[in-house]
Amino acid sequence: MPRPPRPDRFQPAGKRKSRPKVDHRARQPAHEYELEVLPGLEHVAATELGTVPLARDIRGLRFWFPGDPERLTRLRSALAVYRVRTWDVPRPRGLLGHQQLGELTEFLRGVLAVGGQTSFRLGAAGKESAVMQRLAEELETALGLSHRPEDGQLLIRLRPEADGPGWEVLARTTPRPLSARPWRVCNMHGGLNATLAYATHKLAGQRDVDRIFNPMCGSGTLLIERDLLGPSDALVGVDIEQSSVDCARTNIQAAGRDIEVARIDALHTDLPARSFDLIVADLPWGDAIGTHGGNSALYPAFLQEMHRLLSRQGRMAVITHEIRLFEGLLTGSAQWNARELLQVASGGHNPKVYLLNRR
């Protein structure tokens, strides 16, 4: 009877032990990979992974892929992509054997050939142990890379095999996480994780004819992630802070997009009623941005004004960590129908995403 999957991993099917080394379609060696995602976005990432040509033997977020690894760096719901290999050793000390260390070095060189990392670090329970320190020293010599325990670009994770007696080594294929978008040249405290922004748009629905409004746009994450998905009839963002508008414009320019942003109070835009078909908002959570007391006044006013701006058949996606406040306002509301789309764990918070429609 196979062991059940670990509760912290999205892997609904067990791992098969043998696979062909070459894919007949790509005529290239296939490698095993695993995606890392925000907890709560597993199903969004699995859906996106299903669109990748040549990805096969998909088991949740684990899969085999024989194509160019660069294709995997375009996944927008994943925090990171790891190449995976398993060694039949009972503990990490076994990786220090002559044969195993040689295989591990070759495996990591394959990742370096793709990612071009210039340093490395180990991520594992007990990484300060004598065994891990010796493994780091051996890899430093074999790979010719400096070991930087805090910020090494090649992140190497070690963990027990999920359904077997061995140990797995996972090597991140890129120097930085995929969620650290290349266009994000201006960062703001409390900025939204780009993978959550992508997931919100995918679940809210993507239509070329949508007129889209992003109130309280901050550094522009929701705007840019939507524009990268494809065309829309209109895409507009506003923020009451000039510093946020400037930051959003900087990121929009870095992304090579043309998106309208302006310094306007989202609650007093003077725009005509029913101006938008989709409103997407990351509301203040009351810690990094705003206060809980301020949100008690802001949230009701926001819902009232967005109801005026939304078209009759329009929809609104809201991201917030003020769950009790927001759900309390929606309970018994005469203006809104609402349902929860997802909840994620991100940076010590557990925000929810809601989809609202006018009554």
Short mmCIF file of C-alpha atoms in Angstrom, two decimals:
data_model
loop_
_atom_site.label_atom_id
_atom_site.label_comp_id
_atom_site.label_asym_id
_atom_site.label_seq_id
_atom_site.Cartn_x
_atom_site.Cartn_y
_atom_site.Cartn_z
CA MET A 1 0.00 0.00 0.00
CA PRO A 2 1.70 3.28 -1.07
CA ARG A 3 2.21 6.02 1.48
CA PRO A 4 -0.21 8.96 1.25
CA PRO A 5 1.36 12.17 -0.10
CA ARG A 6 2.73 14.65 2.39
CA PRO A 7 0.10 17.16 3.48
CA ASP A 8 2.32 20.11 2.49
CA ARG A 9 2.81 18.92 -1.10
CA PHE A 10 0.39 18.94 -4.00
CA GLN A 11 1.10 15.51 -5.50
CA PRO A 12 -2.09 13.50 -5.94
CA ALA A 13 -0.39 10.56 -7.65
CA GLY A 14 2.62 8.50 -6.68
CA LYS A 15 5.91 8.64 -8.51
CA ARG A 16 6.77 5.95 -11.01
CA LYS A 17 10.32 4.64 -10.78
CA SER A 18 11.27 4.18 -14.44
CA ARG A 19 10.89 6.52 -17.38
CA PRO A 20 12.39 6.74 -20.85
CA LYS A 21 15.49 8.92 -20.93
CA VAL A 22 14.69 10.42 -24.34
CA ASP A 23 11.38 11.84 -25.52
CA HIS A 24 10.58 10.59 -29.02
CA ARG A 25 8.95 13.87 -29.99
CA ALA A 26 11.71 16.26 -28.89
CA ARG A 27 14.56 13.76 -29.30
CA GLN A 28 16.15 15.29 -26.21
CA PRO A 29 16.83 13.87 -22.76
CA ALA A 30 13.90 14.38 -20.43
CA HIS A 31 14.49 15.78 -16.95
CA GLU A 32 12.24 15.71 -13.93
CA TYR A 33 11.06 19.02 -12.51
CA GLU A 34 8.91 20.37 -9.70
CA LEU A 35 7.17 23.71 -9.30
CA GLU A 36 7.15 25.72 -6.09
CA VAL A 37 4.03 27.83 -5.63
CA LEU A 38 2.29 29.86 -2.98
CA PRO A 39 0.23 27.47 -0.86
CA GLY A 40 -3.28 27.80 -2.25
CA LEU A 41 -2.25 28.32 -5.88
CA GLU A 42 -1.54 24.66 -6.63
CA HIS A 43 -4.57 24.20 -8.89
CA VAL A 44 -3.82 27.40 -10.82
CA ALA A 45 -0.22 26.29 -11.39
CA ALA A 46 -1.29 22.78 -12.39
CA THR A 47 -3.68 24.24 -14.95
CA GLU A 48 -0.94 26.45 -16.39
CA LEU A 49 1.51 23.55 -16.43
CA GLY A 50 -0.99 21.57 -18.48
CA THR A 51 -0.58 24.10 -21.31
CA VAL A 52 3.18 23.51 -21.63
CA PRO A 53 3.95 21.46 -24.76
CA LEU A 54 5.89 18.23 -24.08
CA ALA A 55 5.33 18.34 -20.32
CA ARG A 56 4.31 14.79 -19.39
CA ASP A 57 3.85 12.39 -16.50
CA ILE A 58 2.36 15.34 -14.63
CA ARG A 59 1.68 14.50 -10.99
CA GLY A 60 0.40 17.67 -9.37
CA LEU A 61 3.38 20.01 -9.63
CA ARG A 62 5.90 17.28 -10.48
CA PHE A 63 6.55 16.39 -14.13
CA TRP A 64 9.01 15.36 -16.83
CA PHE A 65 10.04 17.72 -19.62
CA PRO A 66 12.43 17.13 -22.54
CA GLY A 67 12.26 20.59 -24.08
CA ASP A 68 14.23 23.79 -23.64
CA PRO A 69 14.19 24.69 -19.92
CA GLU A 70 13.76 28.33 -20.90
CA ARG A 71 10.11 27.52 -21.65
CA LEU A 72 9.55 26.70 -18.00
CA THR A 73 10.85 30.10 -16.89
CA ARG A 74 7.78 31.63 -18.57
CA LEU A 75 5.41 30.02 -16.07
CA ARG A 76 3.72 32.88 -14.27
CA SER A 77 1.92 31.09 -11.44
CA ALA A 78 5.10 29.47 -10.06
CA LEU A 79 7.48 30.93 -7.50
CA ALA A 80 10.28 28.76 -8.88
CA VAL A 81 11.11 25.73 -11.03
CA TYR A 82 13.42 23.02 -9.68
CA ARG A 83 15.15 20.22 -11.54
CA VAL A 84 14.88 17.05 -9.46
CA ARG A 85 16.92 13.90 -9.04
CA THR A 86 16.66 11.14 -6.44
CA TRP A 87 19.52 9.13 -4.95
CA ASP A 88 18.99 5.78 -3.27
CA VAL A 89 20.79 6.72 -0.06
CA PRO A 90 19.31 6.52 3.44
CA ARG A 91 20.64 9.90 4.57
CA PRO A 92 22.46 12.94 3.11
CA ARG A 93 25.82 11.52 4.17
CA GLY A 94 25.41 9.02 1.33
CA LEU A 95 25.74 11.83 -1.21
CA LEU A 96 29.38 12.22 -0.16
CA GLY A 97 30.31 8.83 -1.62
CA HIS A 98 32.65 9.03 -4.61
CA GLN A 99 30.06 7.87 -7.17
CA GLN A 100 27.15 9.81 -5.69
CA LEU A 101 29.17 13.03 -5.40
CA GLY A 102 30.23 12.72 -9.02
CA GLU A 103 26.62 12.19 -10.12
CA LEU A 104 25.46 15.11 -7.99
CA THR A 105 28.12 17.38 -9.46
CA GLU A 106 27.13 16.40 -13.00
CA PHE A 107 23.46 16.99 -12.18
CA LEU A 108 24.17 20.47 -10.81
CA ARG A 109 26.39 21.37 -13.76
CA GLY A 110 23.43 20.66 -16.00
CA VAL A 111 21.39 23.20 -14.05
CA LEU A 112 24.23 25.74 -14.12
CA ALA A 113 24.45 25.40 -17.90
CA VAL A 114 20.88 26.66 -18.07
CA GLY A 115 20.73 29.22 -15.27
CA GLY A 116 24.28 30.59 -15.21
CA GLN A 117 24.36 30.94 -11.42
CA THR A 118 27.61 32.20 -9.91
CA SER A 119 27.19 31.01 -6.30
CA PHE A 120 25.20 28.41 -4.37
CA ARG A 121 23.52 27.67 -1.07
CA LEU A 122 21.96 24.64 0.57
CA GLY A 123 18.37 24.52 1.75
CA ALA A 124 17.71 21.60 4.07
CA ALA A 125 16.86 20.76 7.64
CA GLY A 126 20.11 20.67 9.58
CA LYS A 127 22.04 22.62 6.96
CA GLU A 128 24.45 23.74 9.69
CA SER A 129 25.40 20.12 10.47
CA ALA A 130 28.89 18.75 9.84
CA VAL A 131 27.61 16.60 6.96
CA MET A 132 26.01 19.57 5.20
CA GLN A 133 29.09 21.71 5.77
CA ARG A 134 31.28 19.03 4.23
CA LEU A 135 28.87 18.65 1.29
CA ALA A 136 29.05 22.43 0.73
CA GLU A 137 32.86 22.30 0.75
CA GLU A 138 32.94 19.42 -1.74
CA LEU A 139 30.51 21.18 -4.07
CA GLU A 140 32.43 24.44 -3.81
CA THR A 141 35.52 22.67 -5.10
CA ALA A 142 33.79 20.50 -7.70
CA LEU A 143 31.61 23.27 -9.18
CA GLY A 144 34.06 26.15 -8.84
CA LEU A 145 31.35 28.24 -7.20
CA SER A 146 31.42 30.18 -3.94
CA HIS A 147 29.20 28.90 -1.15
CA ARG A 148 27.00 31.79 0.03
CA PRO A 149 24.69 30.35 2.72
CA GLU A 150 22.33 33.36 2.79
CA ASP A 151 22.00 34.49 -0.82
CA GLY A 152 23.62 31.94 -3.13
CA GLN A 153 22.02 32.01 -6.58
CA LEU A 154 21.89 28.24 -7.09
CA LEU A 155 19.46 27.10 -4.41
CA ILE A 156 19.95 23.38 -3.70
CA ARG A 157 17.28 21.74 -1.56
CA LEU A 158 17.62 18.30 -0.01
CA ARG A 159 14.72 16.30 1.43
CA PRO A 160 13.66 12.68 2.03
CA GLU A 161 12.03 10.97 -0.93
CA ALA A 162 8.24 11.21 -0.63
CA ASP A 163 7.43 7.62 -1.48
CA GLY A 164 10.72 5.78 -1.08
CA PRO A 165 13.79 5.33 1.09
CA GLY A 166 16.13 7.72 -0.75
CA TRP A 167 16.88 11.43 -0.76
CA GLU A 168 15.85 14.00 -3.35
CA VAL A 169 17.94 16.92 -4.53
CA LEU A 170 16.09 19.86 -6.06
CA ALA A 171 18.08 22.62 -7.82
CA ARG A 172 16.39 25.89 -8.73
CA THR A 173 16.85 26.51 -12.43
CA THR A 174 17.07 30.33 -12.21
CA PRO A 175 19.28 32.64 -10.13
CA ARG A 176 16.20 34.45 -8.79
CA PRO A 177 12.67 33.23 -8.13
CA LEU A 178 10.29 33.46 -11.09
CA SER A 179 8.00 35.58 -8.93
CA ALA A 180 10.71 38.29 -8.90
CA ARG A 181 9.57 39.63 -12.26
CA PRO A 182 12.25 41.30 -14.39
CA TRP A 183 10.00 44.32 -14.84
CA ARG A 184 9.79 44.97 -11.09
CA VAL A 185 12.49 47.63 -10.88
CA CYS A 186 10.54 49.69 -8.35
CA ASN A 187 9.51 47.90 -5.15
CA MET A 188 7.05 49.12 -2.56
CA HIS A 189 6.57 47.86 0.98
CA GLY A 190 3.55 45.59 0.97
CA GLY A 191 3.65 45.04 -2.79
CA LEU A 192 1.54 42.20 -4.17
CA ASN A 193 3.15 38.90 -5.12
CA ALA A 194 3.05 38.73 -8.92
CA THR A 195 1.96 35.08 -8.98
CA LEU A 196 -1.12 35.96 -6.91
CA ALA A 197 -1.89 38.82 -9.29
CA TYR A 198 -1.67 36.42 -12.24
CA ALA A 199 -3.92 33.86 -10.53
CA THR A 200 -6.49 36.51 -9.64
CA HIS A 201 -6.81 37.58 -13.27
CA LYS A 202 -7.04 34.01 -14.55
CA LEU A 203 -9.80 33.15 -12.08
CA ALA A 204 -11.68 36.42 -12.61
CA GLY A 205 -11.82 35.67 -16.33
CA GLN A 206 -9.95 37.16 -19.28
CA ARG A 207 -11.90 38.88 -22.07
CA ASP A 208 -10.56 41.14 -24.81
CA VAL A 209 -13.65 43.36 -24.55
CA ASP A 210 -13.27 44.11 -20.84
CA ARG A 211 -12.84 47.67 -19.63
CA ILE A 212 -10.64 47.10 -16.57
CA PHE A 213 -10.10 49.33 -13.55
CA ASN A 214 -7.45 48.87 -10.85
CA PRO A 215 -8.14 51.21 -7.91
CA MET A 216 -5.32 51.71 -5.38
CA CYS A 217 -2.90 50.32 -7.98
CA GLY A 218 0.28 50.64 -5.90
CA SER A 219 3.36 49.62 -7.90
CA GLY A 220 1.26 48.37 -10.81
CA THR A 221 1.49 44.59 -10.35
CA LEU A 222 -2.16 43.84 -11.16
CA LEU A 223 -2.06 46.15 -14.19
CA ILE A 224 1.10 44.68 -15.70
CA GLU A 225 0.14 41.05 -15.10
CA ARG A 226 -3.19 41.63 -16.85
CA ASP A 227 -1.67 43.45 -19.80
CA LEU A 228 0.82 40.62 -20.31
CA LEU A 229 -2.09 38.18 -20.59
CA GLY A 230 -3.47 39.83 -23.70
CA PRO A 231 -5.52 42.73 -25.02
CA SER A 232 -8.39 44.49 -23.28
CA ASP A 233 -10.69 47.29 -24.31
CA ALA A 234 -9.29 49.58 -21.60
CA LEU A 235 -6.88 49.19 -18.69
CA VAL A 236 -6.72 51.99 -16.13
CA GLY A 237 -5.09 52.30 -12.71
CA VAL A 238 -5.30 55.03 -10.08
CA ASP A 239 -3.73 55.68 -6.71
CA ILE A 240 -4.03 58.53 -4.25
CA GLU A 241 -0.27 58.57 -3.59
CA GLN A 242 1.99 60.18 -6.19
CA SER A 243 4.87 57.94 -5.09
CA SER A 244 2.78 54.88 -5.99
CA VAL A 245 1.85 56.31 -9.37
CA ASP A 246 5.51 57.08 -10.10
CA CYS A 247 6.51 53.56 -9.05
CA ALA A 248 3.82 51.99 -11.22
CA ARG A 249 4.92 54.04 -14.22
CA THR A 250 8.52 52.96 -13.71
CA ASN A 251 7.52 49.29 -13.68
CA ILE A 252 5.17 49.69 -16.63
CA GLN A 253 7.98 51.23 -18.66
CA ALA A 254 10.36 48.43 -17.63
CA ALA A 255 7.75 45.90 -18.78
CA GLY A 256 7.47 47.64 -22.14
CA ARG A 257 3.72 48.18 -21.71
CA ASP A 258 1.45 51.16 -22.35
CA ILE A 259 -0.96 51.42 -19.41
CA GLU A 260 -2.77 54.50 -18.14
CA VAL A 261 -2.16 55.37 -14.48
CA ALA A 262 -3.05 58.58 -12.68
CA ARG A 263 -2.99 60.16 -9.23
CA ILE A 264 -6.69 60.08 -8.38
CA ASP A 265 -8.64 59.09 -5.27
CA ALA A 266 -10.34 55.81 -6.22
CA LEU A 267 -13.38 56.81 -4.18
CA HIS A 268 -13.79 60.13 -6.01
CA THR A 269 -12.91 59.55 -9.66
CA ASP A 270 -15.85 61.53 -11.12
CA LEU A 271 -16.09 58.82 -13.76
CA PRO A 272 -19.54 57.97 -15.19
CA ALA A 273 -21.51 55.10 -13.67
CA ARG A 274 -20.93 51.64 -15.18
CA SER A 275 -17.60 52.63 -16.71
CA PHE A 276 -15.93 49.22 -16.18
CA ASP A 277 -16.62 45.54 -16.81
CA LEU A 278 -13.90 44.25 -14.46
CA ILE A 279 -12.55 45.87 -11.32
CA VAL A 280 -9.52 44.23 -9.68
CA ALA A 281 -8.30 45.53 -6.35
CA ASP A 282 -5.68 44.64 -3.76
CA LEU A 283 -7.17 46.46 -0.79
CA PRO A 284 -5.05 47.68 2.16
CA TRP A 285 -4.53 44.87 4.66
CA GLY A 286 -4.08 47.11 7.69
CA ASP A 287 -0.40 46.43 8.40
CA ALA A 288 2.12 47.39 5.69
CA ILE A 289 -0.47 49.68 4.12
CA GLY A 290 -3.37 51.33 5.94
CA THR A 291 -4.68 50.59 9.42
CA HIS A 292 -7.44 48.34 10.68
CA GLY A 293 -9.32 51.35 11.96
CA GLY A 294 -8.96 53.16 8.67
CA ASN A 295 -10.10 50.11 6.75
CA SER A 296 -13.35 50.03 8.73
CA ALA A 297 -14.26 53.28 7.02
CA LEU A 298 -12.53 52.65 3.71
CA TYR A 299 -14.01 49.26 2.85
CA PRO A 300 -17.73 50.25 2.96
CA ALA A 301 -17.03 53.37 0.91
CA PHE A 302 -15.03 51.31 -1.58
CA LEU A 303 -17.83 48.79 -2.07
CA GLN A 304 -20.35 51.57 -2.58
CA GLU A 305 -18.30 53.43 -5.22
CA MET A 306 -17.23 50.29 -7.08
CA HIS A 307 -20.87 49.22 -7.29
CA ARG A 308 -21.55 52.52 -9.08
CA LEU A 309 -18.59 52.13 -11.48
CA LEU A 310 -19.22 48.48 -12.40
CA SER A 311 -21.34 47.58 -15.41
CA ARG A 312 -24.56 45.61 -14.89
CA GLN A 313 -22.99 42.28 -15.91
CA GLY A 314 -19.54 43.22 -14.63
CA ARG A 315 -17.46 41.51 -11.97
CA MET A 316 -15.00 42.56 -9.30
CA ALA A 317 -12.07 40.60 -7.87
CA VAL A 318 -10.83 41.70 -4.46
CA ILE A 319 -7.70 40.57 -2.63
CA THR A 320 -7.63 41.24 1.10
CA HIS A 321 -6.35 40.00 4.44
CA GLU A 322 -9.09 41.90 6.28
CA ILE A 323 -11.26 38.82 5.99
CA ARG A 324 -13.59 39.33 8.95
CA LEU A 325 -14.25 42.95 8.02
CA PHE A 326 -14.82 42.22 4.33
CA GLU A 327 -17.02 39.18 4.83
CA GLY A 328 -19.02 41.04 7.44
CA LEU A 329 -19.78 43.79 4.94
CA LEU A 330 -20.87 41.26 2.32
CA THR A 331 -23.15 39.30 4.64
CA GLY A 332 -26.70 40.27 3.81
CA SER A 333 -25.53 42.85 1.26
CA ALA A 334 -28.28 44.19 -1.00
CA GLN A 335 -25.71 45.21 -3.63
CA TRP A 336 -23.30 42.28 -4.03
CA ASN A 337 -23.23 38.56 -4.65
CA ALA A 338 -19.82 37.21 -3.64
CA ARG A 339 -17.89 33.97 -3.53
CA GLU A 340 -14.42 33.05 -2.38
CA LEU A 341 -12.04 32.06 -5.18
CA LEU A 342 -9.00 31.04 -3.14
CA GLN A 343 -6.90 31.66 -0.08
CA VAL A 344 -3.10 31.67 -0.10
CA ALA A 345 -0.24 31.82 2.37
CA SER A 346 2.07 34.69 1.50
CA GLY A 347 4.65 36.45 3.63
CA GLY A 348 3.08 35.47 6.93
CA HIS A 349 -0.41 36.44 5.73
CA ASN A 350 -3.35 34.41 4.49
CA PRO A 351 -5.25 36.69 2.13
CA LYS A 352 -8.36 35.60 0.29
CA VAL A 353 -9.49 36.45 -3.22
CA TYR A 354 -13.21 37.08 -3.74
CA LEU A 355 -15.24 37.45 -6.93
CA LEU A 356 -18.21 39.81 -6.68
CA ASN A 357 -21.12 40.52 -9.00
CA ARG A 358 -23.78 43.19 -8.77
CA ARG A 359 -27.16 42.11 -7.48
#
